[in-house]
Short mmCIF file of N, CA and C in Angstrom, two decimals:
data_model
loop_
_atom_site.label_atom_id
_atom_site.label_comp_id
_atom_site.label_asym_id
_atom_site.label_seq_id
_atom_site.Cartn_x
_atom_site.Cartn_y
_atom_site.Cartn_z
N MET A 1 -69.73 -101.37 -30.33
CA MET A 1 -70.86 -101.03 -29.51
C MET A 1 -71.49 -102.33 -29.02
N SER A 2 -71.74 -102.42 -27.72
CA SER A 2 -72.36 -103.63 -27.20
C SER A 2 -73.31 -103.30 -26.06
N GLY A 3 -74.20 -104.21 -25.80
CA GLY A 3 -75.18 -104.05 -24.74
C GLY A 3 -75.65 -105.40 -24.27
N GLN A 4 -76.83 -105.41 -23.67
CA GLN A 4 -77.35 -106.63 -23.09
C GLN A 4 -78.87 -106.69 -23.24
N VAL A 5 -79.38 -107.90 -23.36
CA VAL A 5 -80.82 -108.12 -23.37
C VAL A 5 -81.33 -108.05 -21.93
N VAL A 6 -82.34 -107.22 -21.70
CA VAL A 6 -82.94 -107.07 -20.38
C VAL A 6 -84.14 -108.01 -20.24
N ALA A 7 -84.92 -108.15 -21.32
CA ALA A 7 -86.13 -108.98 -21.28
C ALA A 7 -86.50 -109.40 -22.69
N VAL A 8 -87.23 -110.51 -22.78
CA VAL A 8 -87.78 -110.98 -24.06
C VAL A 8 -89.27 -111.22 -23.87
N ASN A 9 -90.04 -110.95 -24.94
CA ASN A 9 -91.50 -110.99 -24.84
C ASN A 9 -92.09 -111.48 -26.15
N ALA A 10 -93.24 -112.13 -26.08
CA ALA A 10 -93.94 -112.58 -27.27
C ALA A 10 -95.43 -112.71 -26.95
N SER A 11 -96.25 -112.74 -28.00
CA SER A 11 -97.68 -112.95 -27.82
C SER A 11 -98.23 -113.62 -29.07
N PRO A 12 -98.98 -114.71 -28.91
CA PRO A 12 -99.56 -115.37 -30.08
C PRO A 12 -100.77 -114.62 -30.65
N THR A 13 -101.25 -113.61 -29.93
CA THR A 13 -102.41 -112.84 -30.39
C THR A 13 -101.98 -111.43 -30.76
N HIS A 14 -102.84 -110.73 -31.46
CA HIS A 14 -102.56 -109.35 -31.87
C HIS A 14 -102.94 -108.37 -30.74
N SER A 15 -102.56 -108.72 -29.53
CA SER A 15 -102.76 -107.80 -28.40
C SER A 15 -101.65 -106.76 -28.45
N PHE A 16 -101.88 -105.61 -27.82
CA PHE A 16 -100.89 -104.54 -27.88
C PHE A 16 -99.62 -104.91 -27.12
N SER A 17 -99.78 -105.38 -25.88
CA SER A 17 -98.64 -105.76 -25.05
C SER A 17 -98.25 -107.20 -25.32
N LYS A 18 -97.01 -107.53 -24.97
CA LYS A 18 -96.51 -108.89 -25.15
C LYS A 18 -96.17 -109.46 -23.78
N VAL A 19 -96.19 -110.78 -23.68
CA VAL A 19 -96.00 -111.49 -22.43
C VAL A 19 -94.51 -111.75 -22.20
N PRO A 20 -93.99 -111.36 -21.02
CA PRO A 20 -92.59 -111.67 -20.71
C PRO A 20 -92.35 -113.18 -20.74
N SER A 21 -91.21 -113.58 -21.29
CA SER A 21 -90.86 -114.99 -21.43
C SER A 21 -89.44 -115.21 -20.93
N ALA A 22 -89.12 -116.44 -20.60
CA ALA A 22 -87.75 -116.78 -20.23
C ALA A 22 -86.87 -116.87 -21.46
N LEU A 23 -87.49 -117.23 -22.60
CA LEU A 23 -86.74 -117.48 -23.83
C LEU A 23 -87.66 -117.23 -25.02
N ILE A 24 -87.12 -116.60 -26.06
CA ILE A 24 -87.81 -116.56 -27.35
C ILE A 24 -86.84 -117.13 -28.38
N THR A 25 -87.38 -117.65 -29.46
CA THR A 25 -86.55 -118.16 -30.54
C THR A 25 -86.81 -117.34 -31.78
N LEU A 26 -85.72 -116.76 -32.33
CA LEU A 26 -85.82 -116.01 -33.58
C LEU A 26 -85.64 -116.96 -34.74
N LEU A 27 -86.50 -116.84 -35.75
CA LEU A 27 -86.47 -117.70 -36.93
C LEU A 27 -86.11 -116.87 -38.15
N ALA A 28 -85.04 -117.26 -38.84
CA ALA A 28 -84.55 -116.50 -40.00
C ALA A 28 -85.66 -116.28 -41.02
N GLY A 29 -85.83 -115.03 -41.43
CA GLY A 29 -86.81 -114.66 -42.44
C GLY A 29 -88.24 -114.61 -41.96
N LEU A 30 -88.47 -114.91 -40.67
CA LEU A 30 -89.84 -114.98 -40.15
C LEU A 30 -90.10 -114.09 -38.94
N GLY A 31 -89.25 -114.17 -37.93
CA GLY A 31 -89.47 -113.39 -36.72
C GLY A 31 -89.40 -114.25 -35.48
N VAL A 32 -90.24 -113.91 -34.49
CA VAL A 32 -90.24 -114.59 -33.19
C VAL A 32 -91.21 -115.76 -33.25
N GLU A 33 -90.67 -116.94 -33.03
CA GLU A 33 -91.50 -118.15 -33.07
C GLU A 33 -92.68 -118.01 -32.11
N GLY A 34 -93.90 -118.27 -32.62
CA GLY A 34 -95.09 -118.21 -31.79
C GLY A 34 -95.69 -116.83 -31.60
N ASP A 35 -95.04 -115.79 -32.13
CA ASP A 35 -95.55 -114.43 -32.00
C ASP A 35 -96.52 -114.15 -33.14
N ALA A 36 -97.54 -113.34 -32.89
CA ALA A 36 -98.55 -113.02 -33.91
C ALA A 36 -97.96 -112.33 -35.13
N HIS A 37 -96.80 -111.68 -34.98
CA HIS A 37 -96.19 -110.97 -36.10
C HIS A 37 -95.15 -111.79 -36.84
N CYS A 38 -95.06 -113.08 -36.55
CA CYS A 38 -94.09 -113.97 -37.20
C CYS A 38 -94.58 -114.33 -38.60
N GLY A 39 -93.72 -114.12 -39.59
CA GLY A 39 -94.06 -114.49 -40.96
C GLY A 39 -93.26 -113.70 -41.97
N ALA A 40 -93.13 -114.24 -43.16
CA ALA A 40 -92.36 -113.59 -44.23
C ALA A 40 -93.11 -112.38 -44.79
N THR A 41 -94.44 -112.43 -44.76
CA THR A 41 -95.23 -111.29 -45.23
C THR A 41 -95.81 -110.56 -44.03
N VAL A 42 -96.19 -109.32 -44.23
CA VAL A 42 -96.66 -108.44 -43.17
C VAL A 42 -97.79 -109.08 -42.36
N LYS A 43 -97.75 -108.86 -41.03
CA LYS A 43 -98.76 -109.41 -40.12
C LYS A 43 -99.52 -108.33 -39.36
N HIS A 44 -99.03 -107.11 -39.36
CA HIS A 44 -99.71 -106.01 -38.68
C HIS A 44 -101.05 -105.81 -39.38
N ARG A 45 -102.14 -105.85 -38.63
CA ARG A 45 -103.47 -105.92 -39.23
C ARG A 45 -103.79 -104.78 -40.20
N SER A 46 -103.41 -103.54 -39.88
CA SER A 46 -103.73 -102.45 -40.79
C SER A 46 -102.93 -102.57 -42.09
N ARG A 47 -101.73 -103.10 -42.00
CA ARG A 47 -100.89 -103.28 -43.20
C ARG A 47 -101.38 -104.45 -44.04
N VAL A 48 -101.89 -105.48 -43.39
CA VAL A 48 -102.45 -106.63 -44.11
C VAL A 48 -103.66 -106.17 -44.92
N ALA A 49 -104.46 -105.28 -44.34
CA ALA A 49 -105.65 -104.78 -45.03
C ALA A 49 -105.28 -104.02 -46.31
N ARG A 50 -104.14 -103.34 -46.31
CA ARG A 50 -103.70 -102.59 -47.49
C ARG A 50 -103.08 -103.49 -48.54
N ASP A 51 -102.20 -104.41 -48.11
CA ASP A 51 -101.50 -105.29 -49.04
C ASP A 51 -100.90 -106.46 -48.28
N PRO A 52 -101.61 -107.59 -48.23
CA PRO A 52 -101.13 -108.73 -47.44
C PRO A 52 -99.88 -109.41 -48.00
N ALA A 53 -99.50 -109.07 -49.22
CA ALA A 53 -98.33 -109.71 -49.84
C ALA A 53 -97.02 -108.95 -49.61
N GLN A 54 -97.09 -107.76 -48.99
CA GLN A 54 -95.85 -106.98 -48.79
C GLN A 54 -94.94 -107.69 -47.79
N PRO A 55 -93.62 -107.54 -47.94
CA PRO A 55 -92.69 -108.22 -47.04
C PRO A 55 -92.82 -107.71 -45.61
N ASN A 56 -92.59 -108.58 -44.67
CA ASN A 56 -92.68 -108.24 -43.25
C ASN A 56 -91.35 -107.63 -42.79
N LEU A 57 -91.30 -106.31 -42.73
CA LEU A 57 -90.10 -105.61 -42.27
C LEU A 57 -90.16 -105.35 -40.77
N ARG A 58 -91.22 -105.89 -40.13
CA ARG A 58 -91.45 -105.67 -38.70
C ARG A 58 -91.52 -107.01 -37.97
N GLN A 59 -90.59 -107.90 -38.27
CA GLN A 59 -90.59 -109.24 -37.66
C GLN A 59 -90.25 -109.20 -36.17
N VAL A 60 -89.36 -108.29 -35.78
CA VAL A 60 -88.92 -108.18 -34.39
C VAL A 60 -88.93 -106.71 -34.00
N HIS A 61 -89.51 -106.42 -32.84
CA HIS A 61 -89.55 -105.06 -32.30
C HIS A 61 -88.60 -105.00 -31.10
N LEU A 62 -87.64 -104.07 -31.16
CA LEU A 62 -86.68 -103.89 -30.07
C LEU A 62 -86.83 -102.51 -29.46
N MET A 63 -86.70 -102.44 -28.14
CA MET A 63 -86.75 -101.16 -27.42
C MET A 63 -85.61 -101.12 -26.43
N HIS A 64 -85.14 -99.93 -26.15
CA HIS A 64 -84.06 -99.74 -25.20
C HIS A 64 -84.64 -99.43 -23.82
N ALA A 65 -84.12 -100.11 -22.80
CA ALA A 65 -84.61 -99.94 -21.44
C ALA A 65 -84.39 -98.53 -20.92
N GLU A 66 -83.41 -97.82 -21.49
CA GLU A 66 -83.18 -96.44 -21.09
C GLU A 66 -84.42 -95.57 -21.34
N LEU A 67 -85.22 -95.95 -22.35
CA LEU A 67 -86.48 -95.24 -22.60
C LEU A 67 -87.43 -95.43 -21.42
N PHE A 68 -87.46 -96.64 -20.86
CA PHE A 68 -88.34 -96.89 -19.70
C PHE A 68 -87.92 -96.02 -18.52
N ASP A 69 -86.60 -95.83 -18.35
CA ASP A 69 -86.11 -94.96 -17.28
C ASP A 69 -86.59 -93.53 -17.50
N GLU A 70 -86.49 -93.06 -18.74
CA GLU A 70 -86.93 -91.71 -19.10
C GLU A 70 -88.43 -91.55 -18.86
N LEU A 71 -89.21 -92.56 -19.28
CA LEU A 71 -90.66 -92.49 -19.12
C LEU A 71 -91.05 -92.50 -17.64
N ALA A 72 -90.38 -93.33 -16.85
CA ALA A 72 -90.68 -93.40 -15.41
C ALA A 72 -90.43 -92.05 -14.75
N ALA A 73 -89.35 -91.37 -15.15
CA ALA A 73 -89.04 -90.05 -14.60
C ALA A 73 -90.10 -89.02 -14.95
N ARG A 74 -90.83 -89.29 -16.03
CA ARG A 74 -91.89 -88.37 -16.47
C ARG A 74 -93.27 -88.81 -15.98
N GLY A 75 -93.31 -89.84 -15.12
CA GLY A 75 -94.58 -90.29 -14.55
C GLY A 75 -95.28 -91.39 -15.31
N PHE A 76 -94.56 -92.07 -16.19
CA PHE A 76 -95.13 -93.18 -16.96
C PHE A 76 -94.39 -94.47 -16.61
N PRO A 77 -94.84 -95.20 -15.59
CA PRO A 77 -94.16 -96.46 -15.25
C PRO A 77 -94.43 -97.50 -16.34
N VAL A 78 -93.37 -97.99 -16.97
CA VAL A 78 -93.49 -98.94 -18.07
C VAL A 78 -92.57 -100.12 -17.78
N THR A 79 -93.05 -101.31 -18.05
CA THR A 79 -92.25 -102.52 -17.87
C THR A 79 -92.05 -103.21 -19.22
N PRO A 80 -91.02 -104.05 -19.32
CA PRO A 80 -90.77 -104.75 -20.59
C PRO A 80 -92.00 -105.51 -21.08
N GLY A 81 -92.26 -105.38 -22.39
CA GLY A 81 -93.38 -106.05 -23.03
C GLY A 81 -94.64 -105.22 -23.07
N LEU A 82 -94.79 -104.28 -22.16
CA LEU A 82 -96.02 -103.48 -22.09
C LEU A 82 -96.26 -102.70 -23.37
N LEU A 83 -95.18 -102.19 -24.00
CA LEU A 83 -95.32 -101.39 -25.22
C LEU A 83 -95.22 -102.24 -26.48
N GLY A 84 -95.24 -103.56 -26.33
CA GLY A 84 -95.32 -104.45 -27.48
C GLY A 84 -94.00 -104.91 -28.06
N GLU A 85 -92.89 -104.61 -27.37
CA GLU A 85 -91.60 -105.02 -27.93
C GLU A 85 -91.30 -106.48 -27.63
N ASN A 86 -90.53 -107.10 -28.53
CA ASN A 86 -90.09 -108.49 -28.35
C ASN A 86 -88.80 -108.57 -27.54
N ILE A 87 -87.90 -107.61 -27.76
CA ILE A 87 -86.61 -107.63 -27.07
C ILE A 87 -86.35 -106.26 -26.47
N THR A 88 -86.07 -106.24 -25.17
CA THR A 88 -85.70 -105.02 -24.48
C THR A 88 -84.20 -105.08 -24.23
N THR A 89 -83.49 -104.02 -24.64
CA THR A 89 -82.02 -103.99 -24.51
C THR A 89 -81.60 -102.87 -23.56
N ARG A 90 -80.35 -102.92 -23.15
CA ARG A 90 -79.75 -101.82 -22.39
C ARG A 90 -78.31 -101.67 -22.88
N GLY A 91 -77.90 -100.40 -23.02
CA GLY A 91 -76.51 -100.14 -23.38
C GLY A 91 -76.27 -99.83 -24.84
N ILE A 92 -77.31 -99.85 -25.66
CA ILE A 92 -77.17 -99.54 -27.08
C ILE A 92 -78.19 -98.46 -27.44
N ASP A 93 -77.73 -97.41 -28.09
CA ASP A 93 -78.63 -96.35 -28.55
C ASP A 93 -79.27 -96.82 -29.85
N LEU A 94 -80.31 -97.63 -29.73
CA LEU A 94 -80.97 -98.23 -30.90
C LEU A 94 -81.43 -97.18 -31.90
N LEU A 95 -81.96 -96.07 -31.41
CA LEU A 95 -82.54 -95.06 -32.30
C LEU A 95 -81.48 -94.35 -33.14
N ALA A 96 -80.23 -94.40 -32.73
CA ALA A 96 -79.15 -93.72 -33.46
C ALA A 96 -78.50 -94.61 -34.51
N LEU A 97 -78.90 -95.86 -34.58
CA LEU A 97 -78.29 -96.79 -35.54
C LEU A 97 -78.86 -96.57 -36.94
N PRO A 98 -78.12 -96.93 -37.97
CA PRO A 98 -78.61 -96.78 -39.34
C PRO A 98 -79.43 -97.98 -39.80
N VAL A 99 -80.15 -97.78 -40.87
CA VAL A 99 -80.83 -98.88 -41.56
C VAL A 99 -79.76 -99.93 -41.90
N ASP A 100 -80.09 -101.18 -41.80
CA ASP A 100 -79.24 -102.33 -42.13
C ASP A 100 -78.16 -102.63 -41.10
N ALA A 101 -78.12 -101.91 -39.97
CA ALA A 101 -77.21 -102.31 -38.89
C ALA A 101 -77.66 -103.69 -38.43
N GLU A 102 -76.70 -104.53 -38.11
CA GLU A 102 -77.02 -105.87 -37.63
C GLU A 102 -76.71 -105.98 -36.15
N LEU A 103 -77.64 -106.58 -35.42
CA LEU A 103 -77.45 -106.85 -34.00
C LEU A 103 -77.27 -108.35 -33.84
N ARG A 104 -76.15 -108.74 -33.27
CA ARG A 104 -75.89 -110.14 -32.94
C ARG A 104 -76.33 -110.33 -31.50
N ILE A 105 -77.30 -111.21 -31.31
CA ILE A 105 -77.94 -111.35 -30.01
C ILE A 105 -77.79 -112.79 -29.52
N GLY A 106 -77.24 -112.94 -28.32
CA GLY A 106 -77.06 -114.27 -27.76
C GLY A 106 -76.07 -115.09 -28.55
N PRO A 107 -76.19 -116.40 -28.48
CA PRO A 107 -75.18 -117.27 -29.10
C PRO A 107 -75.20 -117.29 -30.62
N SER A 108 -76.36 -117.02 -31.25
CA SER A 108 -76.40 -117.20 -32.71
C SER A 108 -77.36 -116.32 -33.48
N ALA A 109 -78.27 -115.64 -32.83
CA ALA A 109 -79.29 -114.85 -33.53
C ALA A 109 -78.70 -113.55 -34.08
N ILE A 110 -79.15 -113.16 -35.28
CA ILE A 110 -78.78 -111.88 -35.88
C ILE A 110 -80.04 -111.26 -36.46
N VAL A 111 -80.26 -109.98 -36.14
CA VAL A 111 -81.36 -109.22 -36.75
C VAL A 111 -80.78 -108.03 -37.49
N LYS A 112 -81.46 -107.62 -38.56
CA LYS A 112 -81.06 -106.45 -39.35
C LYS A 112 -82.14 -105.39 -39.20
N LEU A 113 -81.73 -104.19 -38.80
CA LEU A 113 -82.68 -103.11 -38.56
C LEU A 113 -83.27 -102.59 -39.87
N THR A 114 -84.60 -102.42 -39.86
CA THR A 114 -85.31 -101.94 -41.04
C THR A 114 -85.86 -100.53 -40.87
N GLY A 115 -86.11 -100.11 -39.62
CA GLY A 115 -86.65 -98.78 -39.42
C GLY A 115 -87.19 -98.58 -38.02
N LEU A 116 -87.81 -97.42 -37.83
CA LEU A 116 -88.37 -97.02 -36.54
C LEU A 116 -89.82 -97.47 -36.41
N ARG A 117 -90.20 -97.79 -35.20
CA ARG A 117 -91.61 -98.05 -34.92
C ARG A 117 -92.29 -96.70 -34.77
N ASN A 118 -93.42 -96.56 -35.41
CA ASN A 118 -94.20 -95.34 -35.30
C ASN A 118 -95.18 -95.51 -34.14
N PRO A 119 -95.11 -94.67 -33.10
CA PRO A 119 -96.05 -94.82 -31.99
C PRO A 119 -97.48 -94.62 -32.46
N CYS A 120 -98.41 -95.35 -31.85
CA CYS A 120 -99.81 -95.22 -32.26
C CYS A 120 -100.69 -94.85 -31.06
N ALA A 121 -101.91 -94.47 -31.36
CA ALA A 121 -102.85 -93.99 -30.34
C ALA A 121 -103.19 -95.04 -29.29
N GLN A 122 -102.94 -96.32 -29.58
CA GLN A 122 -103.22 -97.37 -28.59
C GLN A 122 -102.40 -97.15 -27.31
N LEU A 123 -101.30 -96.43 -27.42
CA LEU A 123 -100.47 -96.15 -26.24
C LEU A 123 -101.26 -95.37 -25.19
N ASP A 124 -102.11 -94.47 -25.64
CA ASP A 124 -102.89 -93.66 -24.69
C ASP A 124 -103.94 -94.49 -23.95
N ALA A 125 -104.29 -95.66 -24.49
CA ALA A 125 -105.21 -96.55 -23.78
C ALA A 125 -104.50 -97.17 -22.57
N LEU A 126 -103.18 -97.30 -22.65
CA LEU A 126 -102.41 -97.81 -21.51
C LEU A 126 -102.28 -96.74 -20.43
N GLN A 127 -101.86 -95.53 -20.88
CA GLN A 127 -101.70 -94.41 -19.96
C GLN A 127 -101.90 -93.12 -20.76
N ALA A 128 -102.80 -92.28 -20.34
CA ALA A 128 -103.05 -91.02 -21.05
C ALA A 128 -101.77 -90.21 -21.17
N GLY A 129 -101.50 -89.75 -22.38
CA GLY A 129 -100.31 -88.95 -22.64
C GLY A 129 -99.08 -89.75 -23.03
N LEU A 130 -99.17 -91.07 -23.01
CA LEU A 130 -98.01 -91.92 -23.31
C LEU A 130 -97.56 -91.77 -24.76
N MET A 131 -98.50 -91.65 -25.69
CA MET A 131 -98.10 -91.50 -27.08
C MET A 131 -97.26 -90.24 -27.27
N ALA A 132 -97.69 -89.13 -26.70
CA ALA A 132 -96.94 -87.88 -26.82
C ALA A 132 -95.56 -88.00 -26.17
N ALA A 133 -95.47 -88.79 -25.10
CA ALA A 133 -94.19 -88.98 -24.42
C ALA A 133 -93.20 -89.76 -25.29
N LEU A 134 -93.70 -90.49 -26.27
CA LEU A 134 -92.84 -91.27 -27.16
C LEU A 134 -92.52 -90.53 -28.46
N LEU A 135 -92.90 -89.28 -28.51
CA LEU A 135 -92.56 -88.42 -29.65
C LEU A 135 -91.81 -87.20 -29.12
N ASP A 136 -90.91 -86.70 -29.92
CA ASP A 136 -90.15 -85.52 -29.54
C ASP A 136 -89.94 -84.69 -30.79
N CYS A 137 -89.30 -83.57 -30.63
CA CYS A 137 -89.03 -82.68 -31.77
C CYS A 137 -87.54 -82.38 -31.81
N ALA A 138 -86.92 -82.65 -32.96
CA ALA A 138 -85.50 -82.36 -33.16
C ALA A 138 -85.31 -80.86 -33.34
N PRO A 139 -84.08 -80.37 -33.16
CA PRO A 139 -83.82 -78.93 -33.33
C PRO A 139 -84.26 -78.39 -34.70
N ASP A 140 -84.24 -79.26 -35.73
CA ASP A 140 -84.66 -78.80 -37.06
C ASP A 140 -86.17 -78.91 -37.28
N GLY A 141 -86.90 -79.32 -36.23
CA GLY A 141 -88.35 -79.43 -36.32
C GLY A 141 -88.86 -80.81 -36.71
N ALA A 142 -87.96 -81.71 -37.05
CA ALA A 142 -88.36 -83.07 -37.44
C ALA A 142 -88.90 -83.83 -36.24
N VAL A 143 -89.85 -84.72 -36.50
CA VAL A 143 -90.42 -85.57 -35.46
C VAL A 143 -89.41 -86.66 -35.10
N VAL A 144 -89.21 -86.87 -33.80
CA VAL A 144 -88.34 -87.92 -33.29
C VAL A 144 -89.22 -89.00 -32.68
N ARG A 145 -89.17 -90.18 -33.27
CA ARG A 145 -89.95 -91.31 -32.78
C ARG A 145 -89.08 -92.13 -31.84
N LYS A 146 -89.56 -92.35 -30.61
CA LYS A 146 -88.74 -93.02 -29.60
C LYS A 146 -89.29 -94.39 -29.22
N ALA A 147 -90.21 -94.94 -30.01
CA ALA A 147 -90.90 -96.18 -29.64
C ALA A 147 -90.17 -97.44 -30.08
N GLY A 148 -88.88 -97.35 -30.32
CA GLY A 148 -88.11 -98.54 -30.64
C GLY A 148 -87.86 -98.70 -32.12
N VAL A 149 -87.23 -99.81 -32.45
CA VAL A 149 -86.85 -100.10 -33.83
C VAL A 149 -87.40 -101.45 -34.25
N MET A 150 -87.53 -101.61 -35.56
CA MET A 150 -88.02 -102.86 -36.13
C MET A 150 -86.89 -103.54 -36.88
N ALA A 151 -86.98 -104.86 -36.99
CA ALA A 151 -85.91 -105.63 -37.63
C ALA A 151 -86.46 -106.88 -38.28
N VAL A 152 -85.65 -107.44 -39.17
CA VAL A 152 -85.92 -108.76 -39.73
C VAL A 152 -84.84 -109.70 -39.20
N VAL A 153 -85.16 -110.98 -39.15
CA VAL A 153 -84.22 -111.97 -38.63
C VAL A 153 -83.37 -112.51 -39.77
N VAL A 154 -82.05 -112.37 -39.60
CA VAL A 154 -81.08 -112.84 -40.59
C VAL A 154 -80.59 -114.24 -40.23
N ALA A 155 -80.37 -114.50 -38.94
CA ALA A 155 -79.91 -115.81 -38.47
C ALA A 155 -80.72 -116.22 -37.25
N SER A 156 -81.18 -117.45 -37.26
CA SER A 156 -82.00 -117.98 -36.17
C SER A 156 -81.21 -118.17 -34.89
N GLY A 157 -81.94 -118.23 -33.78
CA GLY A 157 -81.31 -118.55 -32.51
C GLY A 157 -82.16 -118.18 -31.32
N PRO A 158 -81.81 -118.75 -30.17
CA PRO A 158 -82.52 -118.42 -28.93
C PRO A 158 -82.04 -117.09 -28.38
N VAL A 159 -82.94 -116.39 -27.67
CA VAL A 159 -82.59 -115.13 -27.03
C VAL A 159 -83.22 -115.13 -25.63
N ARG A 160 -82.39 -114.77 -24.64
CA ARG A 160 -82.82 -114.73 -23.24
C ARG A 160 -82.35 -113.43 -22.60
N ALA A 161 -82.99 -113.05 -21.51
CA ALA A 161 -82.49 -111.94 -20.70
C ALA A 161 -81.07 -112.30 -20.26
N GLY A 162 -80.18 -111.31 -20.29
CA GLY A 162 -78.79 -111.52 -19.92
C GLY A 162 -77.88 -111.78 -21.09
N ASP A 163 -78.44 -112.11 -22.26
CA ASP A 163 -77.61 -112.33 -23.45
C ASP A 163 -76.95 -111.03 -23.87
N GLY A 164 -75.77 -111.14 -24.44
CA GLY A 164 -75.07 -109.99 -24.98
C GLY A 164 -75.64 -109.59 -26.33
N VAL A 165 -75.46 -108.32 -26.67
CA VAL A 165 -75.87 -107.77 -27.97
C VAL A 165 -74.69 -106.97 -28.51
N THR A 166 -74.26 -107.27 -29.73
CA THR A 166 -73.22 -106.47 -30.37
C THR A 166 -73.75 -105.92 -31.68
N VAL A 167 -73.24 -104.76 -32.06
CA VAL A 167 -73.70 -104.06 -33.26
C VAL A 167 -72.64 -104.15 -34.35
N ALA A 168 -73.07 -104.50 -35.55
CA ALA A 168 -72.22 -104.45 -36.74
C ALA A 168 -72.84 -103.42 -37.68
N LEU A 169 -72.11 -102.35 -37.93
CA LEU A 169 -72.61 -101.29 -38.81
C LEU A 169 -72.43 -101.69 -40.27
N PRO A 170 -73.37 -101.29 -41.12
CA PRO A 170 -73.26 -101.62 -42.55
C PRO A 170 -72.16 -100.79 -43.21
N ALA A 171 -71.61 -101.34 -44.29
CA ALA A 171 -70.63 -100.58 -45.07
C ALA A 171 -71.36 -99.49 -45.85
N GLY A 172 -70.62 -98.47 -46.21
CA GLY A 172 -71.20 -97.40 -47.03
C GLY A 172 -71.72 -96.25 -46.21
N LYS A 173 -72.46 -95.41 -46.90
CA LYS A 173 -72.99 -94.18 -46.31
C LYS A 173 -74.03 -94.48 -45.23
N PHE A 174 -73.98 -93.70 -44.15
CA PHE A 174 -74.95 -93.82 -43.05
C PHE A 174 -76.33 -93.46 -43.57
N ARG A 175 -77.29 -94.37 -43.40
CA ARG A 175 -78.69 -94.10 -43.79
C ARG A 175 -79.54 -94.11 -42.53
N PRO A 176 -80.02 -92.94 -42.09
CA PRO A 176 -80.81 -92.90 -40.88
C PRO A 176 -82.12 -93.66 -41.06
N MET A 177 -82.60 -94.22 -39.95
CA MET A 177 -83.87 -94.95 -40.01
C MET A 177 -85.04 -93.99 -40.07
N ASP A 178 -86.08 -94.43 -40.75
CA ASP A 178 -87.36 -93.73 -40.79
C ASP A 178 -88.40 -94.74 -40.35
N ARG A 179 -89.63 -94.30 -40.14
CA ARG A 179 -90.68 -95.23 -39.72
C ARG A 179 -90.89 -96.31 -40.78
N VAL A 180 -91.21 -97.48 -40.30
CA VAL A 180 -91.45 -98.61 -41.20
C VAL A 180 -92.71 -99.35 -40.75
#
């Protein structure tokens, strides 16, 4: 399975959206250099308030550009970085991958998926109804979260729009992602 990086984004502040960049650098065990969520321990403010020593399983946020196409068709024009993702991809069904799948991005970066991003009410501040548009219902009644996936950085490296992305599935039983 392979795809491509469409855009890269970062923000040094805890703002909801991230700023499009020509290049981001992933740092092993930390995240995106210069991003507010970079660090070995959790940086998301509500999680820091609960336990600042917990490991940061949300170092990198990835979203698939196909979601932007779906949202645009439903009347929600969204551009890369607006929903807070660091890396926007195309060609990979990120939401269907298992926990611990590794994405090799660009010449040397590798991230390991930890779980799904849980959409939050801040989305409705961007566009009314956007949060509901990022949630769906599976045939069995389970909630389907479509707001991207979270990862930790396994190997450092630069990432740019146009870089290739390849997926390495973990050995063993398929473990579906849950919110993290």
